[in-house]
Amino acid sequence: MLFTTVLFLVITTSLFSAASIPTPNHGRSFQQCFYSCYSNNHTQVVIARNSPLYSPLLNSSIRNNRFLNSSSFDLWSKPEFIVTPTRESHIQATIICAKRSGFQVRTRSGGHDYEGLSYSSSTHQKFVLVVLSNFRSIEVDIENETAWVETGATLGQLYYRIAEKSRVYGFPAGSCPTVGTIFRKYGLAADRVMDARMVDANGEIMDRNSMGEDLFWAIRGGGGASFGVILAWKVELVPVPEIVTIFRFAVNNISLKALLNRTSTFDGFFKAKSDYAREPISGLGLEGLFKRVLEQESSMLILTPYGGRMGEIPDSETPFPHRRGYIYKIQYIVTWDTEEETSLHMRWIRELYEYMAPYVSKAPRAAYYNYRDLDLGRNGKNDDSYERARIWGLKYFNGNFDRLVRVKTAVDPSNFFWNEQSIPVLAPH
């Protein structure tokens, strides 16, 4: 949501607060509660399981067939309802009505979730899914070198809107070659966030000023879905040369508008894991790594170099801790075509990960949160304790994990925004 200042103020003041939502009877269903707040012209906002729209909508941004065409995934629980909000007040009502109906809330924006936790649950928790695909407004302010971006927008859409206004500004988002590689010069996307708007567990809309610096720190790299529903980010644009280099893709003659395409061209199964190297991997180690990768034709290694500006930013500046002293990040990926191959390829990548242990970071063995990996550990249905979450939390966040836990405990003490790798709350003394 990239508003001009005037439009931002008009829309903000026009939204009702959580307190103004009518109080429904506790015995009513989620749908009844939601529609007690709105007239009949909002009937397509909440999609029930028996709706013909349910499955196409749920599957629309699943990028991994492990969570689409898999009998094992059929055992995971799917959302009781899917909400497709078109206004912020729809999200407020969703949170309030879900709490009153005994449901939790999960949020899906672009669908980039390696373990499918933004739209499913391995613990059979009942939840409502908020799909933010309608929240993709982008307003670029070249004069002030900023942009407001709603969280349903993709990186490609953001890049396109910036390029519409100027060819000498960019944004350091993403680390894959197709989405951005300039964070060694400018830091991470989270390092360039200036403000945010979110709905908390009480249904209140907050910005940086009202949420406070602790929560603002936590949502910039600590997993916003643990703390609320992020509506939009205000980001700082960075100067870039008008012509950087020339890329050659397998598909030629693609226009700039290809960045607006929200659909993935990948149609298969995959599993990914991550590591960080703090010292060069020995020749012997690389020999064994390449031997294993070459034996598995459908595998891939992505090495992302660190250093530069990344080494100048303190580890505690945001929840993302892997900065000074890290040479590069490793992403291991294996893909396959049919469900019958799943166990074979899952075993292969886990054995590769075990092989790499002597050559990568230790105590903890670091991992990248955006390459979510349930092999590292997960919250349990009846055990989401700090001690259990710390097993995987230190790998993702290292020394910042404890601060994230304290923030989570303060802003969402009932752990309403829960998933298998959400930040836990501290037990009351």
XYZ file of C-alpha atoms in Angstrom, residues 184-339:
156
model
C 26.257 -6.524 -0.148
C 26.086 -2.830 -1.051
C 22.893 -1.788 0.741
C 22.036 -4.459 3.306
C 18.850 -6.484 3.501
C 15.319 -5.421 2.674
C 14.629 -5.407 6.431
C 17.450 -2.902 6.899
C 15.626 -0.476 4.597
C 12.201 -0.594 6.253
C 11.260 2.818 7.653
C 7.694 2.177 8.836
C 5.026 -0.506 8.786
C 1.321 -0.988 9.298
C -0.028 -4.117 10.932
C -3.062 -5.523 12.727
C -2.267 -7.015 16.123
C -3.925 -9.851 18.052
C -6.548 -7.434 19.397
C -7.587 -6.280 15.929
C -5.930 -2.890 16.326
C -4.142 -1.215 13.412
C -0.692 0.013 14.373
C 2.161 1.877 12.732
C 5.747 2.280 13.887
C 4.873 5.028 16.317
C 1.986 3.197 17.989
C 3.561 -0.277 18.030
C 6.813 0.911 19.582
C 10.404 0.199 18.646
C 10.573 -3.313 20.135
C 7.758 -4.659 17.976
C 8.967 -2.678 14.968
C 12.372 -4.324 15.444
C 10.835 -7.795 15.705
C 8.770 -7.710 12.518
C 11.750 -6.670 10.382
C 13.186 -10.135 9.902
C 11.745 -11.978 12.891
C 8.751 -13.411 11.078
C 5.907 -10.907 10.999
C 3.296 -13.678 11.099
C 4.287 -14.414 14.710
C 3.151 -10.963 15.787
C 0.200 -9.958 13.620
C -0.941 -9.398 10.063
C 1.406 -7.024 8.276
C -0.519 -4.687 5.989
C 2.240 -2.642 4.379
C 5.869 -1.593 4.580
C 7.374 1.815 4.006
C 10.774 1.193 2.450
C 13.755 3.327 1.566
C 14.826 3.245 -2.073
C 18.506 3.141 -3.001
C 20.401 4.627 -5.958
C 21.461 2.219 -8.703
C 23.213 2.749 -12.055
C 20.820 3.088 -14.960
C 22.617 0.225 -16.718
C 24.212 -2.399 -14.510
C 24.935 -5.374 -16.742
C 23.286 -7.590 -19.322
C 21.493 -10.775 -18.324
C 20.759 -13.591 -20.711
C 17.845 -15.868 -19.897
C 16.768 -19.141 -21.461
C 13.627 -17.354 -22.645
C 14.355 -14.287 -24.737
C 12.411 -11.181 -25.724
C 10.622 -10.799 -22.392
C 9.288 -7.340 -21.630
C 9.573 -5.497 -18.347
C 5.919 -6.356 -17.687
C 6.960 -9.963 -17.066
C 7.783 -8.738 -13.551
C 4.049 -8.367 -12.919
C 3.389 -12.089 -13.397
C 2.331 -13.594 -10.050
C 2.346 -17.233 -11.178
C 5.314 -19.567 -10.833
C 6.610 -21.561 -13.791
C 7.849 -24.372 -11.516
C 5.550 -27.390 -11.372
C 7.149 -30.061 -9.234
C 8.215 -31.204 -5.780
C 11.170 -29.777 -3.893
C 12.918 -29.667 -0.538
C 15.492 -27.068 0.488
C 17.880 -26.598 3.395
C 20.400 -23.897 4.250
C 23.794 -23.358 5.845
C 26.298 -20.575 6.441
C 30.055 -20.770 5.921
C 32.284 -18.793 8.278
C 35.533 -20.059 6.786
C 36.484 -21.473 3.385
C 35.415 -25.054 2.801
C 38.430 -27.303 2.308
C 39.232 -28.874 -1.039
C 38.367 -32.272 0.373
C 35.027 -30.972 1.598
C 34.193 -29.412 -1.771
C 35.187 -32.593 -3.573
C 32.720 -34.609 -1.515
C 30.025 -31.953 -1.912
C 30.318 -31.766 -5.691
C 30.470 -35.552 -5.979
C 27.148 -35.862 -4.175
C 25.527 -33.054 -6.134
C 26.636 -34.447 -9.486
C 25.236 -37.846 -8.569
C 21.835 -36.243 -7.996
C 20.957 -34.662 -11.328
C 17.947 -32.764 -10.009
C 19.860 -30.954 -7.265
C 21.128 -27.408 -7.022
C 23.482 -25.344 -4.872
C 23.014 -21.593 -4.523
C 25.943 -19.787 -2.896
C 25.155 -16.231 -1.808
C 28.264 -14.172 -0.928
C 28.177 -11.944 2.143
C 30.525 -9.181 3.258
C 30.468 -5.549 2.193
C 27.717 -3.547 3.869
C 26.415 -6.719 5.540
C 29.536 -6.887 7.697
C 29.098 -3.280 8.845
C 25.576 -3.675 10.266
C 25.423 -4.926 13.892
C 24.014 -8.425 14.405
C 21.309 -6.998 16.670
C 20.164 -4.227 14.313
C 17.313 -6.477 13.175
C 16.463 -10.071 14.156
C 18.574 -11.329 11.216
C 21.962 -12.112 12.849
C 24.150 -13.563 10.081
C 26.330 -10.595 9.201
C 29.966 -9.978 10.200
C 32.129 -13.078 9.884
C 29.868 -14.957 7.485
C 31.450 -15.594 4.074
C 28.416 -16.916 2.254
C 25.087 -18.651 2.598
C 24.442 -22.051 1.035
C 21.055 -23.197 -0.156
C 20.681 -26.868 -1.050
C 17.715 -27.748 -3.258
C 16.520 -31.005 -4.724
C 13.538 -31.342 -7.056
C 11.529 -34.276 -8.356
C 8.470 -35.008 -10.454
C 6.290 -37.603 -8.706
C 5.147 -38.374 -5.186
